[in-house]
Amino acid sequence: EAQVTQNPRYLITVTGKKLTVTCSQNMNHEYMSWYRQDPGLGLRQIYYSMNVEVTDKGDVPEGYKVSRKEKRNFPLILESPSPNQTSLYFCASGGQAYGYTFGSGTRLTVV
Amino acid sequence: AQSVTQLDSQVPVFEEAPVELRCNYSSSVSVYLFWYVQYPNQGLQLLLKYLSGSTLVKGINGFEAEFNKSQTSFHLRKPSVHISDTAEYFCAVSRGTSYGKLTFGQGTILTVHP
């Protein structure tokens, strides 16, 4: 089954403790992206990747890092999380013609 | 730069009634347009997309949308809604290229009452 898999689904952490949210796709897509969803703001792009070793900032990249060492994986790294990063995060892969496929989301709470 | 405005944050409607969720976009270049649905505690699912061709696009679950270039709109419609259509709906736009950033609207919560 074609899918984007994110882990974990839920995460509660403390301010400043580094964490990684993993994202993996099995569709051989070149393009992958991370979004955060906040009430009333819709989804905003954090980072995207056009291919292996090619990444670029989206609209709200501050406080986040990404890497793309393999085509299928695109982890999101928060090196020093803060409470304003409490949000629902989505990974997506695909392209225009396919419509993007989204993961099930990771609900992150930073206390 | 591109932007999307969903004109209604919440739309309540009774079961079997028609519904229209409004979306306007702005862009200086040609665009692709999408509608996604998010059911409670789930990810986003593609409802339909407009890439080119016919301006009336049909999607899953009986939804359709019409691309209106002169009014820069892409409104979503369904002639008769069900309780199961209760969800949040997102309009999104991207540049008309192979890959591009999806810019989302703020979302419209559709609540279908019995």
mmCIF file with all atom_site columns, C-alpha atoms in Angstrom, chain A residues 6 8-11 21 34-39 42-44 46 64 76 84-91 103-109, chain B residues 38-44 88 90:
data_model
loop_
_atom_site.group_PDB
_atom_site.id
_atom_site.type_symbol
_atom_site.label_atom_id
_atom_site.label_alt_id
_atom_site.label_comp_id
_atom_site.label_asym_id
_atom_site.label_entity_id
_atom_site.label_seq_id
_atom_site.pdbx_PDB_ins_code
_atom_site.Cartn_x
_atom_site.Cartn_y
_atom_site.Cartn_z
_atom_site.occupancy
_atom_site.B_iso_or_equiv
_atom_site.pdbx_formal_charge
_atom_site.auth_seq_id
_atom_site.auth_comp_id
_atom_site.auth_asym_id
_atom_site.auth_atom_id
_atom_site.pdbx_PDB_model_num
ATOM 1  C CA . GLN A 1 6   ? 5.282   9.124  10.539 1.00 0.00 ? 6   GLN A CA 1
ATOM 2  C CA . PRO A 1 8   ? 5.595   8.825  16.751 1.00 0.00 ? 8   PRO A CA 1
ATOM 3  C CA . ARG A 1 9   ? 1.893   9.730  16.547 1.00 0.00 ? 9   ARG A CA 1
ATOM 4  C CA . TYR A 1 10  ? 1.977   11.476 19.903 1.00 0.00 ? 10  TYR A CA 1
ATOM 5  C CA . LEU A 1 11  ? 4.896   12.967 21.775 1.00 0.00 ? 11  LEU A CA 1
ATOM 6  C CA . VAL A 1 21  ? 10.135  12.849 14.155 1.00 0.00 ? 21  VAL A CA 1
ATOM 7  C CA . TRP A 1 34  ? 7.047   18.942 6.410  1.00 0.00 ? 34  TRP A CA 1
ATOM 8  C CA . TYR A 1 35  ? 4.097   21.042 7.550  1.00 0.00 ? 35  TYR A CA 1
ATOM 9  C CA . ARG A 1 36  ? 2.785   22.172 10.892 1.00 0.00 ? 36  ARG A CA 1
ATOM 10 C CA . GLN A 1 37  ? -0.903  22.674 11.535 1.00 0.00 ? 37  GLN A CA 1
ATOM 11 C CA . ASP A 1 38  ? -2.185  25.198 14.041 1.00 0.00 ? 38  ASP A CA 1
ATOM 12 C CA . PRO A 1 39  ? -5.819  26.191 14.676 1.00 0.00 ? 39  PRO A CA 1
ATOM 13 C CA . GLY A 1 42  ? -4.098  26.014 8.289  1.00 0.00 ? 42  GLY A CA 1
ATOM 14 C CA . LEU A 1 43  ? -0.930  24.166 7.351  1.00 0.00 ? 43  LEU A CA 1
ATOM 15 C CA . ARG A 1 44  ? 2.353   25.979 6.982  1.00 0.00 ? 44  ARG A CA 1
ATOM 16 C CA . ILE A 1 46  ? 8.510   24.070 7.474  1.00 0.00 ? 46  ILE A CA 1
ATOM 17 C CA . TYR A 1 64  ? 13.779  23.011 12.904 1.00 0.00 ? 64  TYR A CA 1
ATOM 18 C CA . LEU A 1 76  ? 12.338  16.427 11.190 1.00 0.00 ? 76  LEU A CA 1
ATOM 19 C CA . ASN A 1 84  ? 5.691   27.500 20.689 1.00 0.00 ? 84  ASN A CA 1
ATOM 20 C CA . GLN A 1 85  ? 6.553   24.387 18.702 1.00 0.00 ? 85  GLN A CA 1
ATOM 21 C CA . THR A 1 86  ? 3.617   22.568 20.238 1.00 0.00 ? 86  THR A CA 1
ATOM 22 C CA . SER A 1 87  ? 1.642   21.659 17.153 1.00 0.00 ? 87  SER A CA 1
ATOM 23 C CA . LEU A 1 88  ? 0.392   18.938 14.826 1.00 0.00 ? 88  LEU A CA 1
ATOM 24 C CA . TYR A 1 89  ? 3.015   17.987 12.266 1.00 0.00 ? 89  TYR A CA 1
ATOM 25 C CA . PHE A 1 90  ? 2.515   16.370 8.882  1.00 0.00 ? 90  PHE A CA 1
ATOM 26 C CA . CYS A 1 91  ? 4.952   14.877 6.452  1.00 0.00 ? 91  CYS A CA 1
ATOM 27 C CA . GLY A 1 103 ? 1.173   10.991 6.807  1.00 0.00 ? 103 GLY A CA 1
ATOM 28 C CA . SER A 1 104 ? -1.208  10.523 9.731  1.00 0.00 ? 104 SER A CA 1
ATOM 29 C CA . GLY A 1 105 ? 0.398   13.295 11.730 1.00 0.00 ? 105 GLY A CA 1
ATOM 30 C CA . THR A 1 106 ? 2.459   13.704 14.892 1.00 0.00 ? 106 THR A CA 1
ATOM 31 C CA . ARG A 1 107 ? 0.937   15.629 17.756 1.00 0.00 ? 107 ARG A CA 1
ATOM 32 C CA . LEU A 1 108 ? 3.789   17.235 19.674 1.00 0.00 ? 108 LEU A CA 1
ATOM 33 C CA . THR A 1 109 ? 3.436   18.907 23.055 1.00 0.00 ? 109 THR A CA 1
ATOM 34 C CA . GLN B 2 38  ? -9.239  16.022 7.322  1.00 0.00 ? 38  GLN B CA 1
ATOM 35 C CA . TYR B 2 39  ? -11.429 13.804 9.458  1.00 0.00 ? 39  TYR B CA 1
ATOM 36 C CA . PRO B 2 40  ? -10.983 14.018 13.234 1.00 0.00 ? 40  PRO B CA 1
ATOM 37 C CA . ASN B 2 41  ? -7.622  12.671 14.385 1.00 0.00 ? 41  ASN B CA 1
ATOM 38 C CA . GLN B 2 42  ? -6.565  11.750 10.877 1.00 0.00 ? 42  GLN B CA 1
ATOM 39 C CA . GLY B 2 43  ? -4.253  13.050 8.190  1.00 0.00 ? 43  GLY B CA 1
ATOM 40 C CA . LEU B 2 44  ? -5.228  14.896 5.037  1.00 0.00 ? 44  LEU B CA 1
ATOM 41 C CA . GLU B 2 88  ? -12.302 20.081 8.194  1.00 0.00 ? 88  GLU B CA 1
ATOM 42 C CA . PHE B 2 90  ? -8.625  22.715 3.219  1.00 0.00 ? 90  PHE B CA 1
#
